[in-house]
XYZ file of C-alpha atoms in Angstrom:
347
model
C 76.014 -105.629 15.034
C 72.779 -104.563 17.055
C 69.220 -106.096 15.506
C 68.273 -102.649 14.709
C 71.133 -102.770 12.012
C 70.700 -105.935 10.954
C 66.589 -105.051 10.062
C 67.480 -102.189 8.898
C 70.010 -104.274 6.479
C 67.243 -106.807 5.166
C 64.628 -104.050 5.146
C 66.880 -102.268 2.191
C 66.641 -105.262 0.180
C 64.404 -105.211 -2.744
C 62.875 -108.925 -2.114
C 61.808 -110.609 0.339
C 64.523 -111.534 2.648
C 64.687 -113.531 5.863
C 67.955 -114.183 8.347
C 67.318 -117.728 9.997
C 70.234 -118.704 13.084
C 72.226 -121.887 13.137
C 69.578 -122.870 15.868
C 67.172 -122.529 12.211
C 64.946 -119.827 14.020
C 64.276 -116.784 11.894
C 66.364 -114.015 13.444
C 65.284 -111.159 11.185
C 62.581 -110.602 8.316
C 61.845 -107.244 6.336
C 57.943 -106.374 5.381
C 58.279 -108.203 2.160
C 58.838 -111.300 3.047
C 56.072 -111.025 5.649
C 53.967 -110.194 3.000
C 54.765 -113.342 1.412
C 54.767 -115.741 4.527
C 53.224 -114.012 7.373
C 53.546 -111.720 10.150
C 55.075 -112.455 12.838
C 58.346 -113.840 12.154
C 61.025 -113.340 13.850
C 62.022 -115.766 16.809
C 59.727 -118.761 15.050
C 61.338 -121.787 14.113
C 61.534 -122.531 10.702
C 59.130 -125.619 10.541
C 57.142 -123.043 11.031
C 56.901 -120.193 8.673
C 58.016 -122.549 5.729
C 56.878 -126.097 5.106
C 58.205 -126.716 1.610
C 60.519 -129.376 1.812
C 62.995 -128.300 -0.983
C 63.377 -125.291 0.550
C 64.309 -126.395 4.052
C 66.542 -128.810 2.650
C 68.604 -125.780 0.504
C 68.841 -123.747 4.156
C 70.115 -126.671 5.895
C 72.847 -127.556 3.356
C 73.626 -124.078 2.748
C 74.675 -123.740 6.430
C 76.367 -127.257 6.318
C 78.903 -126.275 3.115
C 78.752 -122.561 3.754
C 77.741 -122.944 -0.451
C 74.818 -120.766 -2.006
C 72.183 -123.111 -2.506
C 69.160 -122.452 -4.822
C 65.493 -123.933 -5.211
C 61.617 -122.386 -5.734
C 59.494 -121.848 -3.245
C 55.506 -122.166 -5.033
C 52.852 -120.455 -3.448
C 49.401 -119.367 -4.374
C 46.522 -116.434 -4.189
C 43.272 -116.310 -4.498
C 43.832 -115.334 -8.659
C 46.846 -116.940 -9.877
C 50.070 -119.442 -8.420
C 53.056 -117.419 -7.906
C 57.200 -119.321 -8.312
C 59.851 -117.583 -6.933
C 63.398 -118.679 -7.143
C 64.790 -119.090 -3.410
C 68.265 -117.793 -2.979
C 70.517 -118.943 0.433
C 73.261 -117.879 1.497
C 75.366 -118.141 4.346
C 76.636 -114.752 5.938
C 77.888 -113.695 8.840
C 77.616 -110.406 10.385
C 79.464 -109.785 13.320
C 78.802 -112.155 16.077
C 75.285 -113.662 13.479
C 75.616 -116.515 11.379
C 73.294 -118.258 9.433
C 71.829 -118.190 5.819
C 70.457 -115.559 4.088
C 67.453 -116.300 2.329
C 65.554 -114.254 -0.763
C 62.391 -114.808 -2.680
C 63.113 -113.784 -6.296
C 59.450 -113.540 -8.181
C 59.681 -114.925 -11.162
C 55.969 -116.132 -12.531
C 56.392 -113.850 -15.074
C 59.529 -115.721 -16.344
C 57.872 -118.819 -15.714
C 54.274 -117.551 -17.416
C 56.756 -117.050 -20.707
C 58.718 -120.250 -20.533
C 55.054 -122.261 -20.318
C 53.829 -120.332 -23.559
C 56.898 -120.732 -24.907
C 55.948 -124.817 -24.453
C 52.891 -124.485 -25.678
C 53.260 -122.224 -28.661
C 56.226 -125.498 -29.761
C 53.264 -128.114 -28.929
C 50.602 -126.134 -31.203
C 53.219 -126.446 -34.024
C 53.669 -129.411 -34.373
C 50.002 -130.875 -34.057
C 48.948 -128.479 -36.324
C 51.811 -129.072 -38.919
C 51.868 -133.547 -37.810
C 48.089 -133.297 -38.708
C 48.867 -132.791 -42.117
C 51.732 -133.681 -42.720
C 50.255 -136.945 -41.348
C 47.875 -137.360 -43.805
C 49.882 -136.127 -47.182
C 52.183 -139.245 -46.335
C 49.243 -141.296 -45.923
C 48.061 -140.633 -49.236
C 51.886 -140.567 -50.627
C 51.560 -144.048 -49.871
C 48.312 -144.989 -50.818
C 49.009 -143.897 -54.312
C 52.347 -145.844 -54.392
C 50.808 -148.945 -53.092
C 46.357 -149.588 -53.911
C 45.536 -146.540 -56.251
C 49.006 -146.854 -58.293
C 46.707 -148.301 -61.539
C 43.740 -145.881 -60.431
C 43.207 -143.122 -61.738
C 39.765 -142.141 -60.296
C 41.397 -141.983 -56.335
C 44.514 -140.677 -57.831
C 42.590 -137.400 -58.858
C 40.405 -137.146 -55.572
C 43.896 -138.448 -53.024
C 45.747 -135.355 -54.617
C 42.929 -133.205 -54.034
C 42.920 -133.433 -50.702
C 47.085 -133.923 -50.943
C 46.618 -130.328 -52.355
C 44.232 -128.739 -49.467
C 46.364 -130.137 -46.959
C 49.475 -129.182 -48.222
C 47.326 -124.980 -48.646
C 46.705 -126.015 -44.792
C 50.604 -125.974 -44.168
C 51.222 -123.595 -46.107
C 48.236 -120.867 -44.331
C 49.987 -121.560 -40.892
C 53.687 -121.270 -42.084
C 52.646 -118.036 -43.887
C 51.108 -116.862 -40.751
C 53.736 -117.839 -38.141
C 55.381 -115.572 -40.092
C 53.336 -112.868 -40.449
C 52.780 -113.074 -36.315
C 56.784 -113.440 -36.004
C 57.501 -109.719 -37.905
C 54.170 -107.847 -36.111
C 55.576 -109.107 -33.090
C 59.404 -107.674 -33.815
C 57.858 -104.357 -34.638
C 55.300 -104.176 -32.330
C 56.729 -101.292 -30.027
C 57.877 -99.162 -33.926
C 54.952 -97.500 -34.091
C 53.745 -96.471 -37.680
C 53.738 -92.949 -39.073
C 51.818 -92.798 -42.144
C 48.631 -91.314 -43.202
C 45.817 -93.862 -43.316
C 42.368 -93.089 -44.630
C 40.322 -95.496 -43.278
C 37.259 -94.581 -45.144
C 39.403 -95.383 -48.848
C 41.076 -98.897 -46.726
C 37.817 -99.839 -45.747
C 35.845 -99.830 -49.020
C 39.018 -101.577 -50.751
C 38.484 -104.547 -48.284
C 34.597 -105.138 -49.042
C 35.293 -104.642 -52.555
C 37.572 -107.332 -52.476
C 35.684 -109.646 -49.792
C 32.850 -109.020 -51.875
C 32.594 -112.427 -54.177
C 33.329 -114.038 -50.789
C 30.294 -112.465 -49.062
C 28.132 -112.933 -52.152
C 28.740 -116.877 -52.207
C 28.261 -117.395 -48.463
C 24.927 -115.143 -49.618
C 26.241 -112.315 -46.773
C 25.185 -109.223 -47.244
C 27.880 -106.519 -46.640
C 26.941 -103.214 -45.122
C 29.212 -100.189 -45.183
C 28.448 -97.513 -42.259
C 31.065 -94.232 -42.672
C 31.259 -90.805 -43.328
C 32.002 -89.300 -46.638
C 34.890 -87.412 -45.572
C 37.996 -89.196 -44.783
C 39.020 -90.752 -41.933
C 42.835 -90.669 -41.005
C 44.923 -92.627 -38.674
C 49.023 -92.775 -38.507
C 49.206 -96.466 -39.436
C 50.618 -99.148 -41.881
C 48.454 -99.636 -44.532
C 49.420 -103.599 -45.284
C 48.632 -104.241 -41.583
C 45.417 -102.440 -40.944
C 44.400 -104.080 -44.542
C 44.932 -107.812 -42.155
C 43.415 -106.620 -39.691
C 40.275 -105.653 -41.097
C 40.160 -108.122 -43.784
C 40.476 -111.131 -40.915
C 37.797 -109.469 -38.993
C 35.331 -108.910 -41.919
C 36.306 -112.569 -43.359
C 35.644 -114.009 -39.634
C 32.461 -112.603 -39.651
C 31.643 -113.741 -42.970
C 32.584 -117.665 -41.961
C 31.245 -117.965 -38.925
C 28.125 -115.918 -38.581
C 26.585 -118.453 -41.115
C 24.585 -118.267 -44.717
C 21.963 -115.543 -44.709
C 23.418 -113.305 -42.756
C 24.429 -109.760 -42.457
C 27.734 -108.068 -41.983
C 27.831 -104.442 -41.017
C 31.411 -102.017 -40.832
C 30.769 -98.876 -38.963
C 33.197 -96.418 -39.040
C 32.957 -93.936 -36.292
C 35.213 -90.460 -35.190
C 35.309 -89.882 -31.588
C 37.144 -86.372 -30.453
C 37.753 -87.676 -26.909
C 37.296 -91.770 -27.166
C 37.284 -93.361 -23.268
C 39.566 -96.440 -24.249
C 42.538 -93.757 -25.808
C 41.739 -90.442 -23.169
C 41.833 -88.819 -26.798
C 40.724 -88.479 -30.546
C 40.481 -91.787 -31.787
C 38.626 -93.887 -34.389
C 36.529 -96.870 -33.745
C 35.736 -99.547 -36.662
C 32.963 -102.066 -35.446
C 32.595 -105.497 -37.558
C 29.161 -106.848 -36.405
C 27.361 -109.726 -37.719
C 24.332 -111.695 -37.138
C 25.384 -115.048 -36.560
C 25.367 -117.832 -33.514
C 27.667 -115.435 -31.263
C 30.285 -116.981 -28.993
C 29.661 -117.725 -24.980
C 31.092 -115.246 -23.330
C 33.645 -117.986 -21.412
C 35.948 -118.099 -24.635
C 36.168 -114.080 -25.212
C 39.157 -113.338 -23.055
C 40.813 -116.492 -24.857
C 40.084 -115.351 -28.421
C 43.258 -113.989 -29.181
C 45.414 -116.382 -27.602
C 47.553 -118.517 -30.357
C 45.727 -121.280 -31.684
C 42.837 -120.764 -29.400
C 39.418 -121.558 -31.374
C 36.432 -122.039 -30.027
C 35.570 -125.131 -32.319
C 38.788 -126.637 -33.708
C 36.925 -129.002 -36.014
C 34.850 -126.451 -37.375
C 37.717 -124.068 -37.444
C 39.890 -125.963 -39.371
C 37.741 -126.929 -42.103
C 37.345 -123.539 -42.867
C 40.887 -123.135 -43.620
C 41.999 -121.109 -40.160
C 44.950 -121.688 -38.693
C 44.049 -120.449 -35.208
C 46.683 -117.596 -35.461
C 44.494 -114.800 -37.277
C 43.299 -112.603 -34.047
C 46.956 -113.046 -32.380
C 48.235 -111.570 -35.265
C 45.212 -108.537 -34.908
C 46.004 -108.040 -31.346
C 49.385 -107.495 -31.845
C 48.949 -105.117 -34.882
C 46.460 -102.894 -33.345
C 48.832 -103.140 -29.995
C 51.671 -101.759 -32.418
C 49.162 -99.035 -33.513
C 49.142 -98.649 -29.741
C 44.706 -99.039 -30.510
C 42.630 -101.035 -27.929
C 40.767 -104.298 -29.556
C 37.404 -105.254 -28.050
C 35.200 -108.352 -28.264
C 31.455 -108.496 -26.963
C 29.408 -111.893 -27.748
C 26.591 -113.908 -26.685
C 24.924 -116.778 -27.896
C 22.458 -116.248 -30.325
C 22.738 -112.047 -30.518
C 25.819 -112.183 -33.005
C 29.352 -110.682 -32.492
C 31.066 -107.543 -32.492
C 34.652 -106.590 -32.814
C 36.285 -103.343 -32.496
C 39.465 -102.230 -32.829
C 39.926 -98.368 -31.500
C 42.599 -96.589 -33.137
C 43.912 -92.808 -32.490
C 42.601 -90.173 -34.529
C 45.543 -88.573 -36.816
C 47.132 -85.789 -34.984
């Protein structure tokens, strides 16, 4: 079998692949592996091509045992780190004998695994903190405060707060799970956003009044219709408006603006924009890309004090995705924040 035939076979493979001779020289490499490891690989000694001991050991073990070997190859670009699963298999092609080394990009798999590990760690931490507090107060009530009605009343109040915090967290986790499971199913009911936003503002009114926050609605009087799930859209806008009230500060104004667009640039078609704007302290630009991550908080202590679970905006993002919409966040310190939900208009 000629070199051209071997090279043709390598080029036909969909992943970066090279062929290493028994003398540990590269005798064939496809274009994909040259993009990964550099140009002009053929003819070079293996140690000048791959410098990670685990990969070199796997190739050597494969050649010695003629058994398939697997390992990891780690590299980095200007933007991120990449992880490859390396498969080494012994081959005999006519007079050519050696090890076929292929590189499978598993960066996305590793990222998902890391997200799962982080998620479990975050949930454990969020639950452990109130549980530790509850156990401590129970121990106190069984001991030093056993016959102290004043202390009992105070501790029971704190215990109720911590239990409520756990209940909110569990509720948000269940909500997030449900939203994620339904994300590929596009809702089709006709929802009037004008009526929905009006209903939400009326229900949140007492909360805003207590915080001395003025709620302003800017919307056409005519119905604005979108295909959607009413409960989920209510959850989205309730979350955004409540956040604006909580984090915008007292004596501020929260404006909810509805705009119908014949052609929205974000959707490349007819759309509806719902903007929730506050005049509060704003958010530093560095935090904006991560605000919709699970358990990400700009100020963890303040968020927990206000009853936040760190899941609200993650739920909002998934609901908006389910509705084939977009979520935009604009904010700067001392200039307030604007959260914009862009939804396709009803055909």
